[in-house]
PDB file of C-alpha atoms in Angstrom:
ATOM      1  CA  MET K   1      -4.217  31.844  17.622  1.00 44.00           C
ATOM      2  CA  SER K   2      -6.614  31.559  14.696  1.00 47.00           C
ATOM      3  CA  ILE K   3      -4.974  31.152  11.297  1.00 51.00           C
ATOM      4  CA  SER K   4      -5.773  33.817   8.697  1.00 53.00           C
ATOM      5  CA  THR K   5      -4.083  34.808   5.463  1.00 60.00           C
ATOM      6  CA  GLU K   6      -2.307  37.583   7.385  1.00 65.00           C
ATOM      7  CA  SER K   7      -1.191  35.098  10.034  1.00 72.00           C
ATOM      8  CA  LEU K   8       0.211  32.716   7.434  1.00 77.00           C
ATOM      9  CA  GLY K   9       2.102  35.606   5.891  1.00 84.00           C
ATOM     10  CA  ALA K  10       3.567  36.478   9.303  1.00 87.00           C
ATOM     11  CA  LEU K  11       4.599  32.853   9.822  1.00 88.00           C
ATOM     12  CA  ASN K  12       6.403  32.874   6.491  1.00 88.00           C
ATOM     13  CA  VAL K  13       8.222  36.113   7.451  1.00 91.00           C
ATOM     14  CA  PHE K  14       9.204  34.557  10.783  1.00 92.00           C
ATOM     15  CA  VAL K  15      10.565  31.374   9.177  1.00 90.00           C
ATOM     16  CA  GLN K  16      12.549  33.365   6.621  1.00 89.00           C
ATOM     17  CA  ALA K  17      14.003  35.586   9.342  1.00 91.00           C
ATOM     18  CA  ALA K  18      14.880  32.582  11.507  1.00 89.00           C
ATOM     19  CA  GLU K  19      16.729  30.971   8.599  1.00 87.00           C
ATOM     20  CA  THR K  20      18.594  34.078   7.418  1.00 88.00           C
ATOM     21  CA  ARG K  21      19.228  35.511  10.923  1.00 88.00           C
ATOM     22  CA  SER K  22      18.738  38.947   9.385  1.00 89.00           C
ATOM     23  CA  PHE K  23      15.744  41.241   8.926  1.00 90.00           C
ATOM     24  CA  THR K  24      17.585  42.965   6.095  1.00 89.00           C
ATOM     25  CA  VAL K  25      18.229  39.777   4.121  1.00 88.00           C
ATOM     26  CA  THR K  26      14.694  38.589   4.788  1.00 89.00           C
ATOM     27  CA  GLY K  27      13.275  41.881   3.520  1.00 89.00           C
ATOM     28  CA  ARG K  28      15.401  41.606   0.390  1.00 88.00           C
ATOM     29  CA  GLN K  29      14.122  38.069  -0.253  1.00 86.00           C
ATOM     30  CA  LEU K  30      10.494  39.045   0.276  1.00 88.00           C
ATOM     31  CA  GLY K  31      10.702  42.388  -1.521  1.00 88.00           C
ATOM     32  CA  VAL K  32       9.946  44.542   1.548  1.00 89.00           C
ATOM     33  CA  SER K  33      11.977  46.759   3.847  1.00 91.00           C
ATOM     34  CA  SER K  34      13.823  45.470   6.890  1.00 89.00           C
ATOM     35  CA  SER K  35      11.625  47.665   9.084  1.00 90.00           C
ATOM     36  CA  ALA K  36       8.521  46.017   7.634  1.00 91.00           C
ATOM     37  CA  VAL K  37       9.977  42.649   8.563  1.00 91.00           C
ATOM     38  CA  GLY K  38      10.749  43.870  12.079  1.00 90.00           C
ATOM     39  CA  LYS K  39       7.219  45.209  12.534  1.00 91.00           C
ATOM     40  CA  ALA K  40       5.697  41.938  11.285  1.00 91.00           C
ATOM     41  CA  ILE K  41       7.799  39.978  13.805  1.00 91.00           C
ATOM     42  CA  ALA K  42       6.885  42.422  16.594  1.00 92.00           C
ATOM     43  CA  ARG K  43       3.160  42.032  15.859  1.00 91.00           C
ATOM     44  CA  LEU K  44       3.561  38.252  15.859  1.00 90.00           C
ATOM     45  CA  GLU K  45       5.373  38.377  19.219  1.00 91.00           C
ATOM     46  CA  ASP K  46       2.596  40.561  20.643  1.00 91.00           C
ATOM     47  CA  ARG K  47      -0.039  38.095  19.493  1.00 89.00           C
ATOM     48  CA  MET K  48       1.920  35.116  20.845  1.00 88.00           C
ATOM     49  CA  GLY K  49       2.827  36.854  24.088  1.00 91.00           C
ATOM     50  CA  VAL K  50       6.460  35.719  23.914  1.00 92.00           C
ATOM     51  CA  ARG K  51       9.722  37.002  22.480  1.00 93.00           C
ATOM     52  CA  LEU K  52      10.810  34.981  19.451  1.00 93.00           C
ATOM     53  CA  PHE K  53      14.180  36.662  18.750  1.00 93.00           C
ATOM     54  CA  HIS K  54      17.072  38.088  20.692  1.00 91.00           C
ATOM     55  CA  ARG K  55      18.003  41.268  18.824  1.00 88.00           C
ATOM     56  CA  SER K  56      21.375  43.037  18.694  1.00 83.00           C
ATOM     57  CA  THR K  57      22.931  45.593  16.368  1.00 76.00           C
ATOM     58  CA  ARG K  58      24.801  42.820  14.542  1.00 77.00           C
ATOM     59  CA  ALA K  59      22.447  39.839  14.411  1.00 81.00           C
ATOM     60  CA  ILE K  60      19.220  38.215  15.564  1.00 89.00           C
ATOM     61  CA  THR K  61      19.032  34.808  17.248  1.00 91.00           C
ATOM     62  CA  LEU K  62      16.105  32.652  18.230  1.00 92.00           C
ATOM     63  CA  THR K  63      14.945  32.422  21.804  1.00 92.00           C
ATOM     64  CA  PRO K  64      14.092  28.917  23.131  1.00 92.00           C
ATOM     65  CA  GLU K  65      10.428  29.759  22.493  1.00 92.00           C
ATOM     66  CA  GLY K  66      11.314  30.940  19.012  1.00 91.00           C
ATOM     67  CA  GLN K  67      13.131  27.691  18.250  1.00 91.00           C
ATOM     68  CA  MET K  68      10.128  25.650  19.341  1.00 91.00           C
ATOM     69  CA  PHE K  69       7.775  27.861  17.339  1.00 91.00           C
ATOM     70  CA  LEU K  70      10.005  27.569  14.252  1.00 90.00           C
ATOM     71  CA  GLU K  71       9.594  23.797  14.158  1.00 88.00           C
ATOM     72  CA  ARG K  72       5.821  24.150  14.333  1.00 87.00           C
ATOM     73  CA  CYS K  73       5.744  26.830  11.647  1.00 88.00           C
ATOM     74  CA  ARG K  74       7.818  24.732   9.284  1.00 85.00           C
ATOM     75  CA  ARG K  75       5.328  21.881   9.640  1.00 85.00           C
ATOM     76  CA  VAL K  76       2.351  24.194   9.063  1.00 85.00           C
ATOM     77  CA  LEU K  77       3.877  25.729   5.940  1.00 85.00           C
ATOM     78  CA  SER K  78       4.995  22.318   4.697  1.00 82.00           C
ATOM     79  CA  GLU K  79       1.465  20.941   5.048  1.00 82.00           C
ATOM     80  CA  LEU K  80       0.078  23.983   3.241  1.00 83.00           C
ATOM     81  CA  GLU K  81       2.551  23.474   0.398  1.00 79.00           C
ATOM     82  CA  ALA K  82       1.648  19.774   0.261  1.00 77.00           C
ATOM     83  CA  ALA K  83      -2.059  20.596   0.098  1.00 77.00           C
ATOM     84  CA  GLU K  84      -1.476  23.039  -2.757  1.00 76.00           C
ATOM     85  CA  LEU K  85       0.606  20.421  -4.565  1.00 73.00           C
ATOM     86  CA  GLU K  86      -2.073  17.747  -4.173  1.00 70.00           C
ATOM     87  CA  LEU K  87      -4.764  20.098  -5.460  1.00 71.00           C
ATOM     88  CA  ALA K  88      -2.595  20.923  -8.462  1.00 67.00           C
ATOM     89  CA  GLN K  89      -1.958  17.233  -9.083  1.00 63.00           C
ATOM     90  CA  THR K  90      -5.660  16.412  -9.136  1.00 61.00           C
ATOM     91  CA  ARG K  91      -5.782  18.343 -12.401  1.00 62.00           C
ATOM     92  CA  ALA K  92      -2.914  16.331 -13.869  1.00 69.00           C
ATOM     93  CA  ARG K  93      -3.458  13.074 -15.765  1.00 80.00           C
ATOM     94  CA  PRO K  94      -1.832  10.086 -14.029  1.00 88.00           C
ATOM     95  CA  ALA K  95       1.418   9.206 -15.813  1.00 89.00           C
ATOM     96  CA  GLY K  96       4.949   7.954 -15.196  1.00 91.00           C
ATOM     97  CA  GLN K  97       6.572   4.893 -13.663  1.00 93.00           C
ATOM     98  CA  LEU K  98       4.944   3.155 -10.704  1.00 95.00           C
ATOM     99  CA  ARG K  99       7.035   0.622  -8.750  1.00 95.00           C
ATOM    100  CA  VAL K 100       4.855  -1.979  -7.062  1.00 96.00           C
ATOM    101  CA  SER K 101       5.827  -5.060  -5.056  1.00 94.00           C
ATOM    102  CA  LEU K 102       3.366  -7.946  -4.990  1.00 92.00           C
ATOM    103  CA  PRO K 103       3.432 -11.412  -3.413  1.00 88.00           C
ATOM    104  CA  LEU K 104       4.029 -14.385  -5.697  1.00 84.00           C
ATOM    105  CA  VAL K 105       0.309 -15.093  -5.636  1.00 82.00           C
ATOM    106  CA  GLY K 106      -0.018 -11.627  -7.136  1.00 84.00           C
ATOM    107  CA  MET K 107       0.819 -13.146 -10.519  1.00 84.00           C
ATOM    108  CA  LEU K 108      -2.784 -14.315 -10.486  1.00 82.00           C
ATOM    109  CA  MET K 109      -3.836 -10.675 -10.170  1.00 87.00           C
ATOM    110  CA  MET K 110      -2.564 -10.030 -13.698  1.00 87.00           C
ATOM    111  CA  PRO K 111      -6.045  -9.776 -15.277  1.00 86.00           C
ATOM    112  CA  THR K 112      -6.782  -6.830 -12.943  1.00 90.00           C
ATOM    113  CA  LEU K 113      -3.321  -5.341 -13.488  1.00 94.00           C
ATOM    114  CA  THR K 114      -3.730  -5.677 -17.253  1.00 93.00           C
ATOM    115  CA  ALA K 115      -7.099  -3.927 -17.040  1.00 93.00           C
ATOM    116  CA  PHE K 116      -5.394  -1.140 -15.068  1.00 96.00           C
ATOM    117  CA  MET K 117      -2.782  -0.755 -17.810  1.00 96.00           C
ATOM    118  CA  GLU K 118      -5.528  -0.521 -20.421  1.00 95.00           C
ATOM    119  CA  THR K 119      -7.359   2.116 -18.376  1.00 95.00           C
ATOM    120  CA  TRP K 120      -4.215   4.164 -17.616  1.00 95.00           C
ATOM    121  CA  PRO K 121      -1.861   3.612 -20.581  1.00 94.00           C
ATOM    122  CA  GLU K 122       0.404   6.506 -19.558  1.00 94.00           C
ATOM    123  CA  ILE K 123       1.343   4.763 -16.295  1.00 95.00           C
ATOM    124  CA  GLU K 124       4.332   2.418 -16.600  1.00 95.00           C
ATOM    125  CA  LEU K 125       4.062  -0.477 -14.142  1.00 95.00           C
ATOM    126  CA  ASP K 126       7.337  -1.818 -12.707  1.00 95.00           C
ATOM    127  CA  LEU K 127       6.208  -5.000 -10.928  1.00 95.00           C
ATOM    128  CA  ASP K 128       8.283  -6.991  -8.461  1.00 93.00           C
ATOM    129  CA  PHE K 129       6.839 -10.379  -7.438  1.00 90.00           C
ATOM    130  CA  SER K 130       8.275 -11.699  -4.187  1.00 86.00           C
ATOM    131  CA  ASP K 131       7.096 -13.111  -0.877  1.00 81.00           C
ATOM    132  CA  ARG K 132      10.023 -11.604   1.020  1.00 81.00           C
ATOM    133  CA  LEU K 133       9.475  -8.787   3.501  1.00 80.00           C
ATOM    134  CA  VAL K 134      10.374  -5.656   1.555  1.00 83.00           C
ATOM    135  CA  ASP K 135      11.255  -2.263   3.025  1.00 84.00           C
ATOM    136  CA  VAL K 136       8.857  -0.071   1.093  1.00 85.00           C
ATOM    137  CA  ILE K 137      10.643   3.186   1.855  1.00 80.00           C
ATOM    138  CA  GLU K 138      14.271   2.110   1.683  1.00 81.00           C
ATOM    139  CA  GLU K 139      13.776   0.120  -1.519  1.00 88.00           C
ATOM    140  CA  GLY K 140      11.901   2.916  -3.235  1.00 87.00           C
ATOM    141  CA  PHE K 141       8.573   1.231  -3.903  1.00 91.00           C
ATOM    142  CA  ASP K 142       5.565   3.427  -4.579  1.00 92.00           C
ATOM    143  CA  ALA K 143       3.218   0.743  -3.264  1.00 93.00           C
ATOM    144  CA  VAL K 144       3.257  -2.804  -1.922  1.00 94.00           C
ATOM    145  CA  ILE K 145       0.439  -5.354  -1.907  1.00 93.00           C
ATOM    146  CA  ARG K 146       0.586  -7.990   0.813  1.00 90.00           C
ATOM    147  CA  SER K 147      -1.735 -10.148   2.899  1.00 84.00           C
ATOM    148  CA  GLY K 148      -2.095  -9.740   6.623  1.00 72.00           C
ATOM    149  CA  GLU K 149      -2.462  -6.855   9.041  1.00 72.00           C
ATOM    150  CA  PRO K 150      -0.324  -3.666   8.884  1.00 68.00           C
ATOM    151  CA  THR K 151       2.749  -3.643  11.139  1.00 71.00           C
ATOM    152  CA  ASP K 152       4.813  -0.668   9.901  1.00 73.00           C
ATOM    153  CA  SER K 153       3.715   2.682  11.361  1.00 72.00           C
ATOM    154  CA  ARG K 154       5.561   4.517   8.565  1.00 79.00           C
ATOM    155  CA  LEU K 155       3.047   3.253   6.023  1.00 85.00           C
ATOM    156  CA  MET K 156      -0.472   4.177   5.031  1.00 89.00           C
ATOM    157  CA  THR K 157      -2.742   1.282   4.108  1.00 90.00           C
ATOM    158  CA  ARG K 158      -6.032   0.493   2.413  1.00 92.00           C
ATOM    159  CA  ARG K 159      -7.856  -2.804   2.421  1.00 91.00           C
ATOM    160  CA  LEU K 160      -8.298  -4.266  -1.056  1.00 91.00           C
ATOM    161  CA  GLY K 161     -10.464  -7.194  -0.042  1.00 88.00           C
ATOM    162  CA  SER K 162     -10.322 -10.767   1.133  1.00 86.00           C
ATOM    163  CA  SER K 163     -10.504 -14.150  -0.499  1.00 85.00           C
ATOM    164  CA  GLY K 164     -11.839 -17.421   0.822  1.00 88.00           C
ATOM    165  CA  PHE K 165     -10.502 -20.812  -0.289  1.00 92.00           C
ATOM    166  CA  ARG K 166     -11.894 -23.502  -2.609  1.00 93.00           C
ATOM    167  CA  ILE K 167     -10.959 -27.134  -3.154  1.00 95.00           C
ATOM    168  CA  VAL K 168     -10.802 -27.679  -6.894  1.00 96.00           C
ATOM    169  CA  GLY K 169      -9.920 -30.229  -9.545  1.00 97.00           C
ATOM    170  CA  ALA K 170     -10.510 -30.855 -13.248  1.00 97.00           C
ATOM    171  CA  PRO K 171     -13.750 -32.530 -14.404  1.00 97.00           C
ATOM    172  CA  ALA K 172     -11.638 -35.286 -15.991  1.00 96.00           C
ATOM    173  CA  TYR K 173      -9.911 -35.958 -12.660  1.00 97.00           C
ATOM    174  CA  PHE K 174     -13.196 -36.440 -10.817  1.00 96.00           C
ATOM    175  CA  GLU K 175     -14.473 -38.710 -13.605  1.00 96.00           C
ATOM    176  CA  ARG K 176     -11.470 -40.987 -13.065  1.00 96.00           C
ATOM    177  CA  HIS K 177     -11.086 -40.785  -9.284  1.00 95.00           C
ATOM    178  CA  GLY K 178     -14.557 -39.906  -8.069  1.00 95.00           C
ATOM    179  CA  THR K 179     -15.772 -36.805  -6.232  1.00 95.00           C
ATOM    180  CA  PRO K 180     -15.014 -36.592  -2.490  1.00 94.00           C
ATOM    181  CA  ARG K 181     -18.220 -36.386  -0.463  1.00 93.00           C
ATOM    182  CA  SER K 182     -16.550 -35.620   2.884  1.00 92.00           C
ATOM    183  CA  THR K 183     -13.256 -34.191   4.113  1.00 91.00           C
ATOM    184  CA  ALA K 184     -12.260 -37.676   5.290  1.00 90.00           C
ATOM    185  CA  GLU K 185     -12.328 -38.866   1.671  1.00 93.00           C
ATOM    186  CA  LEU K 186      -9.687 -36.275   0.703  1.00 94.00           C
ATOM    187  CA  ALA K 187      -7.063 -38.656   2.093  1.00 92.00           C
ATOM    188  CA  GLN K 188      -7.845 -40.983  -0.831  1.00 93.00           C
ATOM    189  CA  HIS K 189      -7.078 -38.365  -3.463  1.00 95.00           C
ATOM    190  CA  ARG K 190      -4.019 -36.981  -5.205  1.00 96.00           C
ATOM    191  CA  CYS K 191      -3.392 -33.702  -3.382  1.00 96.00           C
ATOM    192  CA  LEU K 192      -1.367 -30.778  -4.717  1.00 97.00           C
ATOM    193  CA  HIS K 193       0.170 -28.514  -2.074  1.00 95.00           C
ATOM    194  CA  HIS K 194       1.501 -24.963  -1.864  1.00 92.00           C
ATOM    195  CA  ARG K 195       4.709 -24.338   0.099  1.00 89.00           C
ATOM    196  CA  TYR K 196       5.367 -20.877   1.582  1.00 84.00           C
ATOM    197  CA  PRO K 197       8.686 -19.730   0.029  1.00 80.00           C
ATOM    198  CA  SER K 198       9.444 -17.537   3.048  1.00 75.00           C
ATOM    199  CA  THR K 199       9.171 -20.330   5.659  1.00 82.00           C
ATOM    200  CA  GLY K 200       9.313 -23.597   3.730  1.00 85.00           C
ATOM    201  CA  ARG K 201       6.128 -24.782   5.436  1.00 88.00           C
ATOM    202  CA  LEU K 202       3.165 -26.227   3.585  1.00 90.00           C
ATOM    203  CA  GLU K 203       0.103 -24.026   3.479  1.00 89.00           C
ATOM    204  CA  PRO K 204      -2.773 -25.804   5.241  1.00 89.00           C
ATOM    205  CA  TRP K 205      -5.984 -26.504   3.382  1.00 90.00           C
ATOM    206  CA  HIS K 206      -7.920 -24.423   5.934  1.00 86.00           C
ATOM    207  CA  ILE K 207     -10.183 -27.325   6.889  1.00 88.00           C
ATOM    208  CA  GLU K 208     -11.261 -27.581  10.522  1.00 82.00           C
ATOM    209  CA  GLY K 209     -10.282 -30.808  12.233  1.00 77.00           C
ATOM    210  CA  LEU K 210      -7.899 -31.864   9.478  1.00 80.00           C
ATOM    211  CA  ALA K 211      -4.639 -32.991  11.083  1.00 76.00           C
ATOM    212  CA  GLU K 212      -1.354 -31.730   9.659  1.00 74.00           C
ATOM    213  CA  GLY K 213       0.081 -34.282   7.267  1.00 79.00           C
ATOM    214  CA  ALA K 214      -3.250 -36.065   6.832  1.00 85.00           C
ATOM    215  CA  LEU K 215      -3.371 -35.428   3.095  1.00 93.00           C
ATOM    216  CA  PRO K 216      -1.209 -37.184   0.485  1.00 94.00           C
ATOM    217  CA  ARG K 217       1.542 -35.066  -1.064  1.00 95.00           C
ATOM    218  CA  THR K 218       1.305 -35.801  -4.752  1.00 95.00           C
ATOM    219  CA  ALA K 219       3.093 -32.580  -5.681  1.00 96.00           C
ATOM    220  CA  ILE K 220       4.370 -29.470  -3.889  1.00 95.00           C
ATOM    221  CA  SER K 221       5.057 -26.051  -5.392  1.00 93.00           C
ATOM    222  CA  SER K 222       6.277 -22.744  -3.981  1.00 88.00           C
ATOM    223  CA  ALA K 223       4.171 -20.917  -6.582  1.00 87.00           C
ATOM    224  CA  ILE K 224       0.462 -21.261  -7.271  1.00 88.00           C
ATOM    225  CA  GLU K 225       0.560 -21.215 -11.076  1.00 90.00           C
ATOM    226  CA  PRO K 226       2.049 -24.744 -11.339  1.00 93.00           C
ATOM    227  CA  LEU K 227      -0.660 -26.041  -8.992  1.00 94.00           C
ATOM    228  CA  LEU K 228      -3.324 -24.522 -11.230  1.00 94.00           C
ATOM    229  CA  ASP K 229      -1.719 -26.047 -14.307  1.00 94.00           C
ATOM    230  CA  MET K 230      -1.447 -29.501 -12.722  1.00 97.00           C
ATOM    231  CA  ALA K 231      -5.023 -29.327 -11.473  1.00 97.00           C
ATOM    232  CA  GLU K 232      -6.313 -28.273 -14.910  1.00 96.00           C
ATOM    233  CA  HIS K 233      -4.510 -31.237 -16.492  1.00 96.00           C
ATOM    234  CA  GLY K 234      -6.086 -33.692 -14.056  1.00 96.00           C
ATOM    235  CA  ARG K 235      -2.977 -34.390 -11.991  1.00 96.00           C
ATOM    236  CA  GLY K 236      -4.788 -33.911  -8.680  1.00 97.00           C
ATOM    237  CA  ILE K 237      -6.878 -31.597  -6.501  1.00 97.00           C
ATOM    238  CA  THR K 238      -5.742 -28.514  -4.621  1.00 96.00           C
ATOM    239  CA  CYS K 239      -6.983 -25.849  -2.211  1.00 94.00           C
ATOM    240  CA  LEU K 240      -6.396 -22.305  -3.436  1.00 92.00           C
ATOM    241  CA  PRO K 241      -7.706 -18.751  -2.866  1.00 88.00           C
ATOM    242  CA  ASP K 242     -11.063 -18.144  -4.497  1.00 87.00           C
ATOM    243  CA  PHE K 243      -9.788 -15.246  -6.609  1.00 83.00           C
ATOM    244  CA  ALA K 244      -7.111 -17.545  -8.068  1.00 85.00           C
ATOM    245  CA  VAL K 245      -9.602 -20.145  -9.327  1.00 88.00           C
ATOM    246  CA  ARG K 246     -12.755 -18.108  -9.918  1.00 85.00           C
ATOM    247  CA  ALA K 247     -12.219 -17.718 -13.666  1.00 84.00           C
ATOM    248  CA  HIS K 248     -11.189 -21.377 -14.061  1.00 91.00           C
ATOM    249  CA  CYS K 249     -14.363 -22.535 -12.336  1.00 93.00           C
ATOM    250  CA  ALA K 250     -16.496 -20.139 -14.360  1.00 91.00           C
ATOM    251  CA  ASN K 251     -15.261 -21.539 -17.680  1.00 93.00           C
ATOM    252  CA  GLY K 252     -15.444 -25.155 -16.528  1.00 94.00           C
ATOM    253  CA  ARG K 253     -11.717 -25.939 -16.536  1.00 95.00           C
ATOM    254  CA  LEU K 254     -11.941 -26.583 -12.785  1.00 96.00           C
ATOM    255  CA  VAL K 255     -14.749 -27.760 -10.531  1.00 96.00           C
ATOM    256  CA  ALA K 256     -15.085 -26.864  -6.853  1.00 95.00           C
ATOM    257  CA  VAL K 257     -15.970 -29.604  -4.354  1.00 95.00           C
ATOM    258  CA  LEU K 258     -16.826 -29.641  -0.651  1.00 93.00           C
ATOM    259  CA  GLU K 259     -17.741 -25.970  -0.922  1.00 88.00           C
ATOM    260  CA  ASP K 260     -18.270 -25.483   2.817  1.00 85.00           C
ATOM    261  CA  ALA K 261     -15.171 -27.373   3.937  1.00 88.00           C
ATOM    262  CA  ALA K 262     -12.434 -24.760   3.527  1.00 87.00           C
ATOM    263  CA  LYS K 263     -12.745 -22.000   6.145  1.00 85.00           C
ATOM    264  CA  GLY K 264     -10.991 -18.729   6.791  1.00 79.00           C
ATOM    265  CA  SER K 265      -9.843 -16.096   4.353  1.00 83.00           C
ATOM    266  CA  ALA K 266      -6.761 -14.198   3.235  1.00 82.00           C
ATOM    267  CA  GLU K 267      -6.972 -10.404   3.425  1.00 87.00           C
ATOM    268  CA  PHE K 268      -4.966  -8.250   1.030  1.00 91.00           C
ATOM    269  CA  ARG K 269      -3.913  -4.658   1.543  1.00 92.00           C
ATOM    270  CA  VAL K 270      -1.995  -2.042  -0.378  1.00 93.00           C
ATOM    271  CA  TYR K 271       0.644  -0.050   1.526  1.00 92.00           C
ATOM    272  CA  TRP K 272       2.473   3.144   0.616  1.00 91.00           C
ATOM    273  CA  PRO K 273       4.848   5.528   2.455  1.00 88.00           C
ATOM    274  CA  SER K 274       2.975   7.933   4.723  1.00 81.00           C
ATOM    275  CA  ASN K 275       5.643  10.619   4.349  1.00 66.00           C
ATOM    276  CA  ARG K 276       5.021  11.003   0.626  1.00 61.00           C
ATOM    277  CA  HIS K 277       2.226  12.852  -1.109  1.00 70.00           C
ATOM    278  CA  ILE K 278      -0.065  10.583  -3.076  1.00 81.00           C
ATOM    279  CA  SER K 279       0.653  11.276  -6.727  1.00 86.00           C
ATOM    280  CA  PRO K 280      -2.106  10.996  -9.333  1.00 89.00           C
ATOM    281  CA  LYS K 281      -0.601   7.733 -10.635  1.00 92.00           C
ATOM    282  CA  LEU K 282      -0.521   6.179  -7.149  1.00 93.00           C
ATOM    283  CA  ARG K 283      -4.038   7.371  -6.349  1.00 92.00           C
ATOM    284  CA  ALA K 284      -5.286   5.882  -9.619  1.00 94.00           C
ATOM    285  CA  PHE K 285      -3.616   2.546  -8.806  1.00 96.00           C
ATOM    286  CA  ILE K 286      -4.946   2.342  -5.237  1.00 95.00           C
ATOM    287  CA  ASP K 287      -8.505   3.233  -6.255  1.00 94.00           C
ATOM    288  CA  PHE K 288      -8.516   0.864  -9.230  1.00 95.00           C
ATOM    289  CA  MET K 289      -7.215  -2.133  -7.280  1.00 94.00           C
ATOM    290  CA  ALA K 290      -9.586  -1.483  -4.385  1.00 92.00           C
ATOM    291  CA  GLU K 291     -12.575  -1.399  -6.725  1.00 91.00           C
ATOM    292  CA  ARG K 292     -11.645  -4.177  -9.139  1.00 89.00           C
ATOM    293  CA  LEU K 293      -9.411  -6.784  -7.500  1.00 86.00           C
ATOM    294  CA  PHE K 294     -12.114  -8.190  -5.235  1.00 81.00           C
ATOM    295  CA  ALA K 295     -15.265  -6.889  -6.872  1.00 72.00           C
ATOM    296  CA  GLY K 296     -18.232  -7.183  -4.573  1.00 48.00           C
ATOM    297  CA  GLU K 297     -16.203  -7.555  -1.378  1.00 45.00           C
ATOM    298  CA  PRO K 298     -16.922  -4.977   1.375  1.00 39.00           C
ATOM    299  CA  LYS K 299     -14.133  -2.414   1.919  1.00 40.00           C
ATOM    300  CA  ARG K 300     -13.050  -1.004   5.268  1.00 37.00           C
TER     301      ARG K 300
END
């Protein structure tokens, strides 16, 4: 059955009648006569080729086919209402509170988040930094940024970008301790390590052929900011995501070495509940982060 404006009107009459169990009450709600409701249902039944209601002098009840059709109609009308709402929202300026969960490394995304706040001052960011596995829907988050592939079918997702890794240290450190010319020479240096808070394991330096435990453990931190601070103050060298050290290398506070040694990359995605309509504030956040967080990276 093709869907026309008349058909959608008939579906609405059918749903109302199914919920009220009365042509009279339905007619009163819609501002038409009970006979008009009955005729609309009869025409719909003729088009469908099935009986949707059992009729008696006292009440109407759904047939098995009518019950099945009711579920479909509710979904159709719900999607239509959602589409109308989304179109209306596109004319609204993004505003209101936005609850976002980010990994601990997300603290290094603050320059992008600050730029977002400057661009959309009417959006109030409520940021939760944690590496734990959050339940986006149950905990009421509007969006979650995490690394790795999607695993929850209840969520929509968009790739933000990926970051490679760089081995970095302060210029003063390399002046005192020398610059490593090979990965084997890393064992002679003061190495600063990141520990995954969720597992307690050390994050590898993503160097092929480097045995676990081969590097000295001068310092270990469950957050990346202390590693950056220690590296900047010449306390050692560390291997961190490119986006975390890009600005530091650009202004000369850190220097990257063995540029081709660290392999692999970390991919970041934003997730949001699939059963919710994307509000203007959420759409603004997703689009902004996708365009700005990893500028120049290809999106899929």
